[in-house]
JSON list of C-alpha atoms in Angstrom, two decimals:
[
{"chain": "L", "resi": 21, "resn": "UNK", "atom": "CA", "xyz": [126.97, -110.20, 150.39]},
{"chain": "L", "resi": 22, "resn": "UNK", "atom": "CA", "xyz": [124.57, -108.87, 153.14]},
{"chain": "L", "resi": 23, "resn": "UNK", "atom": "CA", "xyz": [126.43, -106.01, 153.57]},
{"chain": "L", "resi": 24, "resn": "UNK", "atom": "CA", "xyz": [125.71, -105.24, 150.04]},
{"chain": "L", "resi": 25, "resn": "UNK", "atom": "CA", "xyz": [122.36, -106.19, 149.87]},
{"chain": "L", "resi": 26, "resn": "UNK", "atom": "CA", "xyz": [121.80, -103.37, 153.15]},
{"chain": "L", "resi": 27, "resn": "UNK", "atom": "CA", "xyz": [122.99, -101.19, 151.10]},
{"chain": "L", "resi": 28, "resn": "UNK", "atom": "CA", "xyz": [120.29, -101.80, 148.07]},
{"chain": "L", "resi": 29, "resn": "UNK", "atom": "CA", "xyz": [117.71, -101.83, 150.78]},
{"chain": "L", "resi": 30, "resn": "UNK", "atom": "CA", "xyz": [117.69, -97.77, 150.72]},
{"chain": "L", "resi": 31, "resn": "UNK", "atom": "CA", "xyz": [116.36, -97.51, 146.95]},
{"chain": "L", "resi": 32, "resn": "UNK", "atom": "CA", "xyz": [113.04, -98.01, 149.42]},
{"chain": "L", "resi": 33, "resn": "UNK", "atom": "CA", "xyz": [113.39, -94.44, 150.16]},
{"chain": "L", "resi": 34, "resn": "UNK", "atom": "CA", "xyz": [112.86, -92.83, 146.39]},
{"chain": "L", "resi": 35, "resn": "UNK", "atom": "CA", "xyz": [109.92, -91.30, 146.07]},
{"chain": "L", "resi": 36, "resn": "UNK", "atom": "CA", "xyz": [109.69, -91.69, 141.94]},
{"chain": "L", "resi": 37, "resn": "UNK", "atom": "CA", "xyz": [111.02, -95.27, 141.12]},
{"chain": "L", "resi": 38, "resn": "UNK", "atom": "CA", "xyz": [108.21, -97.34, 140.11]},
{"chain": "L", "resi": 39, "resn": "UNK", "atom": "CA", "xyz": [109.83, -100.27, 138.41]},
{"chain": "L", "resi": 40, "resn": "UNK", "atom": "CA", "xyz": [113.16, -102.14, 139.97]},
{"chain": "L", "resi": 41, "resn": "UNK", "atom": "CA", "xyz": [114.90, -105.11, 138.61]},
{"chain": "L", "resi": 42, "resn": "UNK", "atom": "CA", "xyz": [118.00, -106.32, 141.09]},
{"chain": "L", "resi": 43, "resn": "UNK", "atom": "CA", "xyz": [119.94, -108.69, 139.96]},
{"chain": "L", "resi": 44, "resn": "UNK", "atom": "CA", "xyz": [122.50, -110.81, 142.87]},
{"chain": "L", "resi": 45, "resn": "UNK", "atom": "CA", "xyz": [122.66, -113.98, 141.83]},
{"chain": "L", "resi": 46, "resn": "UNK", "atom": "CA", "xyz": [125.37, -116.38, 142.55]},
{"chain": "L", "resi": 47, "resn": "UNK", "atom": "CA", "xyz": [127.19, -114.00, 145.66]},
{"chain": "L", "resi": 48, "resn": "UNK", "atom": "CA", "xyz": [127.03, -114.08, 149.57]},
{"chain": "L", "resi": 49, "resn": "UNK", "atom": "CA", "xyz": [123.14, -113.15, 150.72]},
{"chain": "L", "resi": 50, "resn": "UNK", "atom": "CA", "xyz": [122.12, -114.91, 153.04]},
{"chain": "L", "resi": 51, "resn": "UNK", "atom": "CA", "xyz": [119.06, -114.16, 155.79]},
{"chain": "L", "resi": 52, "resn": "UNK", "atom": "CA", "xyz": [120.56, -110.50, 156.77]},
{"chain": "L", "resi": 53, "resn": "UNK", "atom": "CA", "xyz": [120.79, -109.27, 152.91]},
{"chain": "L", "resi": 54, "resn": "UNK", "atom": "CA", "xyz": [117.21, -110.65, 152.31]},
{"chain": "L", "resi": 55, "resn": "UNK", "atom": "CA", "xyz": [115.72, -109.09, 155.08]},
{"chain": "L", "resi": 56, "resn": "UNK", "atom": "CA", "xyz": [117.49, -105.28, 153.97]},
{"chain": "L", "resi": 57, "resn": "UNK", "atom": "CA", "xyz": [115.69, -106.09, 150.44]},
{"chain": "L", "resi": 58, "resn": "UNK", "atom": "CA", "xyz": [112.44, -106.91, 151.80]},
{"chain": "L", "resi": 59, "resn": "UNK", "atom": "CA", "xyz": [112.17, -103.22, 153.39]},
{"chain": "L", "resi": 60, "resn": "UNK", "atom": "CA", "xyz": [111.43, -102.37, 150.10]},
{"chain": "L", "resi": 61, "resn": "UNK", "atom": "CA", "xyz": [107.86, -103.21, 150.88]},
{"chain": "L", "resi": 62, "resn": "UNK", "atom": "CA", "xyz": [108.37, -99.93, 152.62]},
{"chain": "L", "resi": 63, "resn": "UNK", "atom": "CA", "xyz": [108.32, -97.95, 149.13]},
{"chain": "L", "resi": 64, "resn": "UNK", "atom": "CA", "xyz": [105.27, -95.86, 147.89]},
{"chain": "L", "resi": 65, "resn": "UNK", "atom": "CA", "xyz": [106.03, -95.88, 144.53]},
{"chain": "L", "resi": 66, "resn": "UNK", "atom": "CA", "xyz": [107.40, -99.19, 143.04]},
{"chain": "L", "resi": 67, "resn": "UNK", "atom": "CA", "xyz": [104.66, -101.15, 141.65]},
{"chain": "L", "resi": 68, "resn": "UNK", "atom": "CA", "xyz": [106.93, -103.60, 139.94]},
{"chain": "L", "resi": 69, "resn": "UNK", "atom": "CA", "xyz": [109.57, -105.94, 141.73]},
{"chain": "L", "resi": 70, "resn": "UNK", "atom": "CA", "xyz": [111.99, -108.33, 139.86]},
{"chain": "L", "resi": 71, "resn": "UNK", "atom": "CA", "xyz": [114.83, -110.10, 142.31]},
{"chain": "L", "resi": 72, "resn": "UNK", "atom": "CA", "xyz": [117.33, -112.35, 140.97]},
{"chain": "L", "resi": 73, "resn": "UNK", "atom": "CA", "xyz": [118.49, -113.91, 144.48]},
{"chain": "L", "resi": 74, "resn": "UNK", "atom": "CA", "xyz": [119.29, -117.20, 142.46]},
{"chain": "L", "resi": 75, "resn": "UNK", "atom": "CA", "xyz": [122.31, -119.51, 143.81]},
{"chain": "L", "resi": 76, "resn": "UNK", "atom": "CA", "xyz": [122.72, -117.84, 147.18]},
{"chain": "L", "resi": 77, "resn": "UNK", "atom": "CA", "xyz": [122.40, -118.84, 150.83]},
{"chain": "L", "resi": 78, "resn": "UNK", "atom": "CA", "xyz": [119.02, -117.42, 151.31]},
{"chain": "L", "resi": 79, "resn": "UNK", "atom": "CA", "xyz": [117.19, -119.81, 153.41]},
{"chain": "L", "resi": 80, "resn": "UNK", "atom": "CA", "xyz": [113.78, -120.94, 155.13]},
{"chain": "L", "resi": 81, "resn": "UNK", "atom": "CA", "xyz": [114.30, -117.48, 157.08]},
{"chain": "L", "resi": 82, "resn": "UNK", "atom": "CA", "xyz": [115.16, -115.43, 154.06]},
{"chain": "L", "resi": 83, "resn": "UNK", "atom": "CA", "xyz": [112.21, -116.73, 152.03]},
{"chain": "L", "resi": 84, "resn": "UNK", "atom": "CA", "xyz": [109.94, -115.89, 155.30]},
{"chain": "L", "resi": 85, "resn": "UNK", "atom": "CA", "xyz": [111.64, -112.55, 155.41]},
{"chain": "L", "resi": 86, "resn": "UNK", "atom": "CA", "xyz": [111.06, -111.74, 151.53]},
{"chain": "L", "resi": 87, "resn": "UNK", "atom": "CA", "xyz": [106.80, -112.77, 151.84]},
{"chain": "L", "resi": 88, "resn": "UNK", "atom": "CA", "xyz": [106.47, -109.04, 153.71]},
{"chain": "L", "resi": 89, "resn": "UNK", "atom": "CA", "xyz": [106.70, -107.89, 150.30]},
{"chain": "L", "resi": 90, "resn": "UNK", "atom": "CA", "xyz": [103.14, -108.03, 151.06]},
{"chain": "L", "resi": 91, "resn": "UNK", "atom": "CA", "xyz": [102.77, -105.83, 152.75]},
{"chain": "L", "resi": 92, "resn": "UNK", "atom": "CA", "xyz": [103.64, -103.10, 149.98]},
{"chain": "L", "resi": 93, "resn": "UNK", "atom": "CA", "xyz": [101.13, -101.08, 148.92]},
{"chain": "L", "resi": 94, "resn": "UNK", "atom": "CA", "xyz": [101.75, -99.90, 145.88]},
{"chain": "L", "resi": 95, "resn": "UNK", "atom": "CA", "xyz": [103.25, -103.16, 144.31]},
{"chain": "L", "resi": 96, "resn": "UNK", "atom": "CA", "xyz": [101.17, -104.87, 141.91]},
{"chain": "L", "resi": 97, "resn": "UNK", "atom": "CA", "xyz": [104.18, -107.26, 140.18]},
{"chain": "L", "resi": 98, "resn": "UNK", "atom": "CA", "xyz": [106.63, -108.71, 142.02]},
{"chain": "L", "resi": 99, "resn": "UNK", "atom": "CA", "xyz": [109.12, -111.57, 140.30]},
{"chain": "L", "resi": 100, "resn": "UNK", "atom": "CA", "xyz": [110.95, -113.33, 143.34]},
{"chain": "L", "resi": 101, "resn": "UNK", "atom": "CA", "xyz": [114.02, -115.75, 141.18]},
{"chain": "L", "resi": 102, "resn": "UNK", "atom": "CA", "xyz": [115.65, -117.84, 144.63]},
{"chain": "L", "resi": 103, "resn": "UNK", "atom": "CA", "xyz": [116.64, -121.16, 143.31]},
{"chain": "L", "resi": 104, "resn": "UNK", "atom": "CA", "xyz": [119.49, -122.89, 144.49]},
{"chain": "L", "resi": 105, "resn": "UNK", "atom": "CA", "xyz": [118.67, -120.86, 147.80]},
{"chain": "L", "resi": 106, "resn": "UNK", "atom": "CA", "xyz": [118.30, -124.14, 150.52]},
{"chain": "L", "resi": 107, "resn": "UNK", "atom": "CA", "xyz": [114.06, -123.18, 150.68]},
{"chain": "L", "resi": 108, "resn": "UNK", "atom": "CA", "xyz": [111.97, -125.98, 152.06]},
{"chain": "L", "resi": 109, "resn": "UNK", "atom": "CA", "xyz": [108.64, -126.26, 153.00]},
{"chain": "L", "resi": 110, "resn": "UNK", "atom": "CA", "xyz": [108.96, -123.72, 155.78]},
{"chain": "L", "resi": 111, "resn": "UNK", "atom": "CA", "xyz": [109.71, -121.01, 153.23]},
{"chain": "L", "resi": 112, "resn": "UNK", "atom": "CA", "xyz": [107.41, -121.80, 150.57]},
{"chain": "L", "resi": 113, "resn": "UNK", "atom": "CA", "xyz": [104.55, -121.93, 153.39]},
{"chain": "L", "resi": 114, "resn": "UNK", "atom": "CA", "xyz": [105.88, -118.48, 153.89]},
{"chain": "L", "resi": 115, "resn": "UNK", "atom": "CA", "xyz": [106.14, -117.13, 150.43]},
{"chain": "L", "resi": 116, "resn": "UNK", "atom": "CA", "xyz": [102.19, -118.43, 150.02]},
{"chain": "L", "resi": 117, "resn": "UNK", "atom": "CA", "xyz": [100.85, -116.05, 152.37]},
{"chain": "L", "resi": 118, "resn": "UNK", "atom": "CA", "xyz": [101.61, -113.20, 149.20]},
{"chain": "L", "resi": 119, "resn": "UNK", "atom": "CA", "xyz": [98.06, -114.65, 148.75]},
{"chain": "L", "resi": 120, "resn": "UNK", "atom": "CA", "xyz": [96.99, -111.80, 151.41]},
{"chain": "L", "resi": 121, "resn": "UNK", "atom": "CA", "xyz": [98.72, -108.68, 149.41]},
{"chain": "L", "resi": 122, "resn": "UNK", "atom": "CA", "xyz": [95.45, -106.40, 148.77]},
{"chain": "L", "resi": 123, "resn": "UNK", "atom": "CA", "xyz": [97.37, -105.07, 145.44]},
{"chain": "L", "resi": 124, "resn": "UNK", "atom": "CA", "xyz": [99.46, -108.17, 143.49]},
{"chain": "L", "resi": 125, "resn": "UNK", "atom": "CA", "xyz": [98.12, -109.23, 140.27]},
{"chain": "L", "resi": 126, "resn": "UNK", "atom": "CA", "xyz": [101.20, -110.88, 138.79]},
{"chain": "L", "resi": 127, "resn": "UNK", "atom": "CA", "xyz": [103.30, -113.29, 140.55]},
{"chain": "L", "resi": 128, "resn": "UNK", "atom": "CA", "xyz": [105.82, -115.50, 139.79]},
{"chain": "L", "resi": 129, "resn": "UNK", "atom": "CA", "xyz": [107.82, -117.20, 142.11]},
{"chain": "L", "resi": 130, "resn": "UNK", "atom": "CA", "xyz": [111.08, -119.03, 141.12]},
{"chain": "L", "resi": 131, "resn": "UNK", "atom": "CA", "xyz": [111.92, -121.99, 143.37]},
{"chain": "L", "resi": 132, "resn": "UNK", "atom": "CA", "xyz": [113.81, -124.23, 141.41]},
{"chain": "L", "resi": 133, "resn": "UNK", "atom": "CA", "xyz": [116.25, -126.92, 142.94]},
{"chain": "L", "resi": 134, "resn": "UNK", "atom": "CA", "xyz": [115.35, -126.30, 146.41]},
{"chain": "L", "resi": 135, "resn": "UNK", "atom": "CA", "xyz": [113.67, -128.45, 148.91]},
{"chain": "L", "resi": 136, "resn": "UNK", "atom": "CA", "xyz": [110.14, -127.86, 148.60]},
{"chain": "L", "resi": 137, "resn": "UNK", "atom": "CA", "xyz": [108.01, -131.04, 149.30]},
{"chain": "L", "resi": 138, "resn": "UNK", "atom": "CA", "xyz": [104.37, -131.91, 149.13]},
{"chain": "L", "resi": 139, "resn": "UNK", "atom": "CA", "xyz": [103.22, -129.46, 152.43]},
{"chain": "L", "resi": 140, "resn": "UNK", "atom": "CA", "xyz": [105.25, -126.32, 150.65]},
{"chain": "L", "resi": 141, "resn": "UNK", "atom": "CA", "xyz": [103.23, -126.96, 147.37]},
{"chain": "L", "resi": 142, "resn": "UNK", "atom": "CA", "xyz": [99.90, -127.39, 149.74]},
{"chain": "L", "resi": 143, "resn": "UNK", "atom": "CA", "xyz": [100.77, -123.93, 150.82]},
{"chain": "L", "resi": 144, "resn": "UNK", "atom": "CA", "xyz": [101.55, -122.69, 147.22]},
{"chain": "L", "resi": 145, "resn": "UNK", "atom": "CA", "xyz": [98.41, -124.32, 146.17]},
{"chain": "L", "resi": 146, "resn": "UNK", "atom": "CA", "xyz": [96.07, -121.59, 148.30]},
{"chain": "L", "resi": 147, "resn": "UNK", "atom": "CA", "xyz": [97.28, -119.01, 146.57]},
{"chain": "L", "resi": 148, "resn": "UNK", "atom": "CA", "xyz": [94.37, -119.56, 145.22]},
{"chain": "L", "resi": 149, "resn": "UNK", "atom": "CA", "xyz": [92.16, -117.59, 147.85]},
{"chain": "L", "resi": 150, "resn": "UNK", "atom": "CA", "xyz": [94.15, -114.20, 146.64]},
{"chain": "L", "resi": 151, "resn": "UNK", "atom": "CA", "xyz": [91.68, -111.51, 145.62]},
{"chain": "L", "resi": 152, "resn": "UNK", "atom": "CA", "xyz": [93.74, -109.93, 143.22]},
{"chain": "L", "resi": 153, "resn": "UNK", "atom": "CA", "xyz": [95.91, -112.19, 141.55]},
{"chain": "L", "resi": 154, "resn": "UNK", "atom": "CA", "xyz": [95.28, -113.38, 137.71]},
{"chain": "L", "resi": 155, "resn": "UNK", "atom": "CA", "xyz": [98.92, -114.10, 136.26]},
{"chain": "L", "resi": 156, "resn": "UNK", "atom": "CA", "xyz": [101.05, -116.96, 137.96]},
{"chain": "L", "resi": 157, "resn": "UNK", "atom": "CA", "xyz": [103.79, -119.05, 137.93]},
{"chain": "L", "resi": 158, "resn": "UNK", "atom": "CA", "xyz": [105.40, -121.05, 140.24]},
{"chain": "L", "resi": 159, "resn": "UNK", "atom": "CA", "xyz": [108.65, -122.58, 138.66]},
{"chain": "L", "resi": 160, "resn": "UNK", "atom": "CA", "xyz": [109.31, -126.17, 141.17]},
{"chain": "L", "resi": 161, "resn": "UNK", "atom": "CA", "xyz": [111.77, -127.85, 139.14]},
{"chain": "L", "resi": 162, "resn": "UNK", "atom": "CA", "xyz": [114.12, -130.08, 140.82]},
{"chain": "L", "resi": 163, "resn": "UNK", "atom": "CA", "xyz": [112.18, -130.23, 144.16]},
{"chain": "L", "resi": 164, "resn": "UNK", "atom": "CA", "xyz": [110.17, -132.90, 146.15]},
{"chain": "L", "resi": 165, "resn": "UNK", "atom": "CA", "xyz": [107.11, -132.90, 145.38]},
{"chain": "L", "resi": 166, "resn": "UNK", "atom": "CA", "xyz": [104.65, -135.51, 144.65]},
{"chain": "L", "resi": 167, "resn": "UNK", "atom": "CA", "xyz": [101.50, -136.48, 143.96]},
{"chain": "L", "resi": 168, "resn": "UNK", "atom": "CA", "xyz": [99.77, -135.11, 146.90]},
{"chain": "L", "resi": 169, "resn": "UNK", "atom": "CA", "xyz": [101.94, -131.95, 146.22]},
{"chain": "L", "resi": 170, "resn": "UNK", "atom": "CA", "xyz": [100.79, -132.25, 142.39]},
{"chain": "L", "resi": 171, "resn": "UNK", "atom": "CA", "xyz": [97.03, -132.52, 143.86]},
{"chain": "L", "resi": 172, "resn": "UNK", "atom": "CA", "xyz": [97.06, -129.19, 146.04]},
{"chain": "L", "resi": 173, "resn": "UNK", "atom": "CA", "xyz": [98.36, -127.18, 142.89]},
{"chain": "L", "resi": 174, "resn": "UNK", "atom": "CA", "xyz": [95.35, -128.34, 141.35]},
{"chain": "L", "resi": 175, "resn": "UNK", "atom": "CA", "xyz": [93.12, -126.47, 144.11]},
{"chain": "L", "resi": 176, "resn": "UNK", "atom": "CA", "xyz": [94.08, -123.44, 141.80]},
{"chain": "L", "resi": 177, "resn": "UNK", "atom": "CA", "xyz": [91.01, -124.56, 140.12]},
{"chain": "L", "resi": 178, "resn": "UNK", "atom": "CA", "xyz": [89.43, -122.73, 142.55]},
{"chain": "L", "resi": 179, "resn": "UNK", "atom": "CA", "xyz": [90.38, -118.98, 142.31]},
{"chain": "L", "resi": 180, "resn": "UNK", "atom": "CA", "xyz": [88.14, -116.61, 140.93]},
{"chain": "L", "resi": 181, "resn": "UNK", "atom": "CA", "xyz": [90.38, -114.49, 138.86]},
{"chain": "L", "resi": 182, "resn": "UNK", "atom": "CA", "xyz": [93.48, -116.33, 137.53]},
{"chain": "L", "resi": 183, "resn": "UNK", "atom": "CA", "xyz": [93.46, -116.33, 134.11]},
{"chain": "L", "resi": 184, "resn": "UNK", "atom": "CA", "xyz": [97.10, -116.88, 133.05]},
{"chain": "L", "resi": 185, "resn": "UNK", "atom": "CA", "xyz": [98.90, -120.25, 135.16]},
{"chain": "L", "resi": 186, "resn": "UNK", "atom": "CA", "xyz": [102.51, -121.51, 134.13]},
{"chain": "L", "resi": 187, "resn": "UNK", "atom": "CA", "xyz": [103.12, -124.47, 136.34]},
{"chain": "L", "resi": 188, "resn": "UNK", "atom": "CA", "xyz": [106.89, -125.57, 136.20]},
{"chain": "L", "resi": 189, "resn": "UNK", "atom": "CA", "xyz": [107.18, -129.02, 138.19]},
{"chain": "L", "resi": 190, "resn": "UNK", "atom": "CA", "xyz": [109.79, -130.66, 135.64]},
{"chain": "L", "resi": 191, "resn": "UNK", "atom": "CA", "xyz": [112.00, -133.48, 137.88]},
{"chain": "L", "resi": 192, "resn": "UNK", "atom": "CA", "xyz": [109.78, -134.03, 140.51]},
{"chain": "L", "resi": 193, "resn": "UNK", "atom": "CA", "xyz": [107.89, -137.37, 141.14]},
{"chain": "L", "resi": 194, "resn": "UNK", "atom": "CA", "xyz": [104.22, -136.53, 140.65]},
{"chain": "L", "resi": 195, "resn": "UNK", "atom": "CA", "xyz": [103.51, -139.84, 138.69]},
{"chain": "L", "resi": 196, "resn": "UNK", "atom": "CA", "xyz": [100.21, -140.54, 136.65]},
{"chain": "L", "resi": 197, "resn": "UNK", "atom": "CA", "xyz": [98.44, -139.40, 140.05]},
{"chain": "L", "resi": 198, "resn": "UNK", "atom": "CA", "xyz": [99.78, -135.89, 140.08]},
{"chain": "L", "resi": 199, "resn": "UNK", "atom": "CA", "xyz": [99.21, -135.77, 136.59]},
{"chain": "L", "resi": 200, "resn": "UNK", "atom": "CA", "xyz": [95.52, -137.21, 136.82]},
{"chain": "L", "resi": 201, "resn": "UNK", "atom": "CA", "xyz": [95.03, -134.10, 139.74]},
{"chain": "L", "resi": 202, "resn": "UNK", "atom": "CA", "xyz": [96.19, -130.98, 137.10]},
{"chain": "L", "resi": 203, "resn": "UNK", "atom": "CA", "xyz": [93.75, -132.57, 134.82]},
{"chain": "L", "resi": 204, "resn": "UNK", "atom": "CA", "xyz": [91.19, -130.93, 137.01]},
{"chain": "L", "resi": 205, "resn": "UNK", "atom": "CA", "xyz": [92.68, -127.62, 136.02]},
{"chain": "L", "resi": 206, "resn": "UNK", "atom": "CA", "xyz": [89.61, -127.64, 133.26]},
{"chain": "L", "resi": 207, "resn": "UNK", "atom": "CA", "xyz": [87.40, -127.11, 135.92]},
{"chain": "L", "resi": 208, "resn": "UNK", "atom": "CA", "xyz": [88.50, -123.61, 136.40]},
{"chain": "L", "resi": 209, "resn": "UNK", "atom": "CA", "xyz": [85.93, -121.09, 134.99]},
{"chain": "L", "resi": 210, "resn": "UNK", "atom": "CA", "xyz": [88.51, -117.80, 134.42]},
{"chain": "L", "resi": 211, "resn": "UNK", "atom": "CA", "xyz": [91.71, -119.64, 133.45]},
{"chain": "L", "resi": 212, "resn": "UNK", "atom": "CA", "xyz": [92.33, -119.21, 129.17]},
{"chain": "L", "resi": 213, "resn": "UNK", "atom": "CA", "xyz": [96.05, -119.70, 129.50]},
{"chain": "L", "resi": 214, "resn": "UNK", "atom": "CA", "xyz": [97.74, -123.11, 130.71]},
{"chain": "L", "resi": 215, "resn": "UNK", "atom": "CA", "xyz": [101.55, -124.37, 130.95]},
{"chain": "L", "resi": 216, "resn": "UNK", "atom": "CA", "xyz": [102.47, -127.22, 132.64]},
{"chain": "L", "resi": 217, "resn": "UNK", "atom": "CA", "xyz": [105.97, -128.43, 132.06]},
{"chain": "L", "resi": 218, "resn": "UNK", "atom": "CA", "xyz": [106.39, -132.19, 133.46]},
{"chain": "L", "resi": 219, "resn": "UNK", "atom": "CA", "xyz": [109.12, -133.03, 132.35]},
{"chain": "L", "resi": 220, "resn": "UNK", "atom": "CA", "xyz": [110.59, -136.30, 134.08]},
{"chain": "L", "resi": 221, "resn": "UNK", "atom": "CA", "xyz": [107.79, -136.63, 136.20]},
{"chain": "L", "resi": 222, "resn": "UNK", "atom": "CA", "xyz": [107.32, -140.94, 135.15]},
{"chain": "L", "resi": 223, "resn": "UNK", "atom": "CA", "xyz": [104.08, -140.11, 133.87]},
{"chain": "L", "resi": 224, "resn": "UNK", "atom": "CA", "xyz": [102.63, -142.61, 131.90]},
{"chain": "L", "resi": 225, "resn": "UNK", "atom": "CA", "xyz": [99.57, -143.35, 129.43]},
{"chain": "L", "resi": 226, "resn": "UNK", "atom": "CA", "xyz": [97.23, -143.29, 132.32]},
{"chain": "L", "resi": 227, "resn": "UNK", "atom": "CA", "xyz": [98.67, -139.76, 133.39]},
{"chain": "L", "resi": 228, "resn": "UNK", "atom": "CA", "xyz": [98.67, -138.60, 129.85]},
{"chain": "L", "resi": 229, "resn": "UNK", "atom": "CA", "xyz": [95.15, -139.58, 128.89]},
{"chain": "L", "resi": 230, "resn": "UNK", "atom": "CA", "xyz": [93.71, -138.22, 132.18]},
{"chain": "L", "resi": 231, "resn": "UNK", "atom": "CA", "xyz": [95.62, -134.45, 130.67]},
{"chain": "L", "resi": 232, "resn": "UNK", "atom": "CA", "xyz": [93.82, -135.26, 127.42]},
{"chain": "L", "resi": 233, "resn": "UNK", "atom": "CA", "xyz": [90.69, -134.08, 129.25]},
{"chain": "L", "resi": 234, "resn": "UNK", "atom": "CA", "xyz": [91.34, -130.59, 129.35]},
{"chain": "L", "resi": 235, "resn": "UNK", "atom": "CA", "xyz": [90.32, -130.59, 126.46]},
{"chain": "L", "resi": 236, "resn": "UNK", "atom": "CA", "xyz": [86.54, -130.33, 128.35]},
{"chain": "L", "resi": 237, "resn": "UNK", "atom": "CA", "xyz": [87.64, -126.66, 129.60]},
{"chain": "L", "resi": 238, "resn": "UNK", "atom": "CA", "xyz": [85.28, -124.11, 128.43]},
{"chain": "L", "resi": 239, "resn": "UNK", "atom": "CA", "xyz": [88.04, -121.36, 128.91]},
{"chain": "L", "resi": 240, "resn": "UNK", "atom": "CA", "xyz": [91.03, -122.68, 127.69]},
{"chain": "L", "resi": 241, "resn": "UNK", "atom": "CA", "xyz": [92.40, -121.43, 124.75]},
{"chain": "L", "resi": 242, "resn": "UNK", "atom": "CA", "xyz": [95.88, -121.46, 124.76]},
{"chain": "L", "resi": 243, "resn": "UNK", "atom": "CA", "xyz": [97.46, -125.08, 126.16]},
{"chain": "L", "resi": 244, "resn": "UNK", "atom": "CA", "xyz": [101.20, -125.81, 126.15]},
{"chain": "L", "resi": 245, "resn": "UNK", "atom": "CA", "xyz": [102.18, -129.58, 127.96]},
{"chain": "L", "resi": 246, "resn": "UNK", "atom": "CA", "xyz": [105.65, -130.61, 128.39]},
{"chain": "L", "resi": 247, "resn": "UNK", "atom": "CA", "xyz": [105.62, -134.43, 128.95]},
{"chain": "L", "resi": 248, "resn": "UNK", "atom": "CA", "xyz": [110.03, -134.91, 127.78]},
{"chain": "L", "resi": 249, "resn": "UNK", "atom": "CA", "xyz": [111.26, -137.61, 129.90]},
{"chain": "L", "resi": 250, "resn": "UNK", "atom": "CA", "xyz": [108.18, -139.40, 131.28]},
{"chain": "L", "resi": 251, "resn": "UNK", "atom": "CA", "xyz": [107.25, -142.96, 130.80]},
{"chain": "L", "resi": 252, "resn": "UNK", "atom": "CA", "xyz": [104.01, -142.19, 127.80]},
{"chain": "L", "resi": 253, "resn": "UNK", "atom": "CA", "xyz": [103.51, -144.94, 125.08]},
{"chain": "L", "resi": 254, "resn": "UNK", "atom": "CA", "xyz": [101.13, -145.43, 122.34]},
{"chain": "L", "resi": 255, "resn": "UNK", "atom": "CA", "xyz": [98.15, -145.95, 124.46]},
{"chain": "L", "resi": 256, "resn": "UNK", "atom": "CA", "xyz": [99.03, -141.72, 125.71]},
{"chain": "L", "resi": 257, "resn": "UNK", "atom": "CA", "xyz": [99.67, -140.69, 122.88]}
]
């Protein structure tokens, strides 16, 4: 539980640990036990972060607590696994202001089968205005968003140095809309690498054909599409 997690806190305070993978899933943290693990932005040596926090009772304040990660300056990969942690759109508005760490390149940020509707993936979706980040992935399965959610992910577009995206939005409701948005993705001029897994999404031809236009990236070079579940005929295929 918290107490626990406290206690794990203190690995802050070595001076030669560089990498640190903590894995609590399924026990008893809740706000108190993320906040004691988020004083780990307190290190001056770890430059790579992995926390399992998956199936606990982490929270809207947790999730806030865990974004002053930061605000470490020596961390340049940080892996943040809290599904099944009650996160809404207060949290992942949060967790999007990792945008403003002046040292991050990697990020992925695991928020499956929370609460996260269309405003948290707005939020998610400026990530995009981070000066250092080029790897990321954002896993949203089994959440609430939508098209307009589906639409601000697409703003990704935008950054100037992403070059690796993994977009996990499987069992959501983004529709031939939010599928007809991520076709923008091609836009991007430094992204090479592309994974969007849309699984049960009902995302038909119209959604399917408008994806078919990535093929108009002049970057792209590796694609992956997950369309299992979804509502495509003939016509998208």
């Amino acid at each position: 539980g918290d107490t626990g997690a406290q206690a794990l806190g203190a690995l802050k305070d070595s001076t030669a640990l560089h990498t640190l993978h903590l894995n609590v899933y399924n026990n008893e943290v809740a706000d108190a036990g993320a906040q004691a693990l988020a004083t780990l932005k307190d290190s001056t040596a770890l430059h790579a972060l992995s926390l399992d926090l998956k199936n606990n009772d982490v929270g809207d304040a947790g999730a806030q607590t865990l974004a002053t990660l930061k605000e470490c300056k020596s961390l340049h990969t940080l892996n943040l696994s809290i599904a099944h942690n009650q996160i809404g759109d207060a949290g992942a508005q949060a967790l999007a202001t990792l945008k403003d760490s002046n040292t991050l390149h990697t990020l992925d940020l695991h928020l499956a089968y929370n609460k996260v509707g269309d405003a948290g993936a707005h939020a998610l979706g400026m990530l995009k205005d981070s000066a250092r980040l080029h790897i990321l992935t954002l896993y949203l399965v089994a959440n609430q968003v939508g098209a307009a959610g589906a639409q601000s992910l697409a703003l990704l577009k935008h950054s100037i140095l992403l070059h690796t995206l993994n977009l996990h939005i499987a069992h959501n409701h983004i529709g031939n809309a939010g599928a007809q948005a991520l076709a923008m993705l091609k836009d991007s001029i430094t992204l090479h690498t592309l994974n969007l897994n849309l699984r049960n999404n009902k995302i038909g031809d119209a959604g399917a054909q408008a994806l078919a236009a990535l093929k108009g990236s002049t970057t792209l070079h590796t694609l992956s599409l997950n369309f299992d579940n979804n509502q495509i005929g003939d016509a998208g295929a």
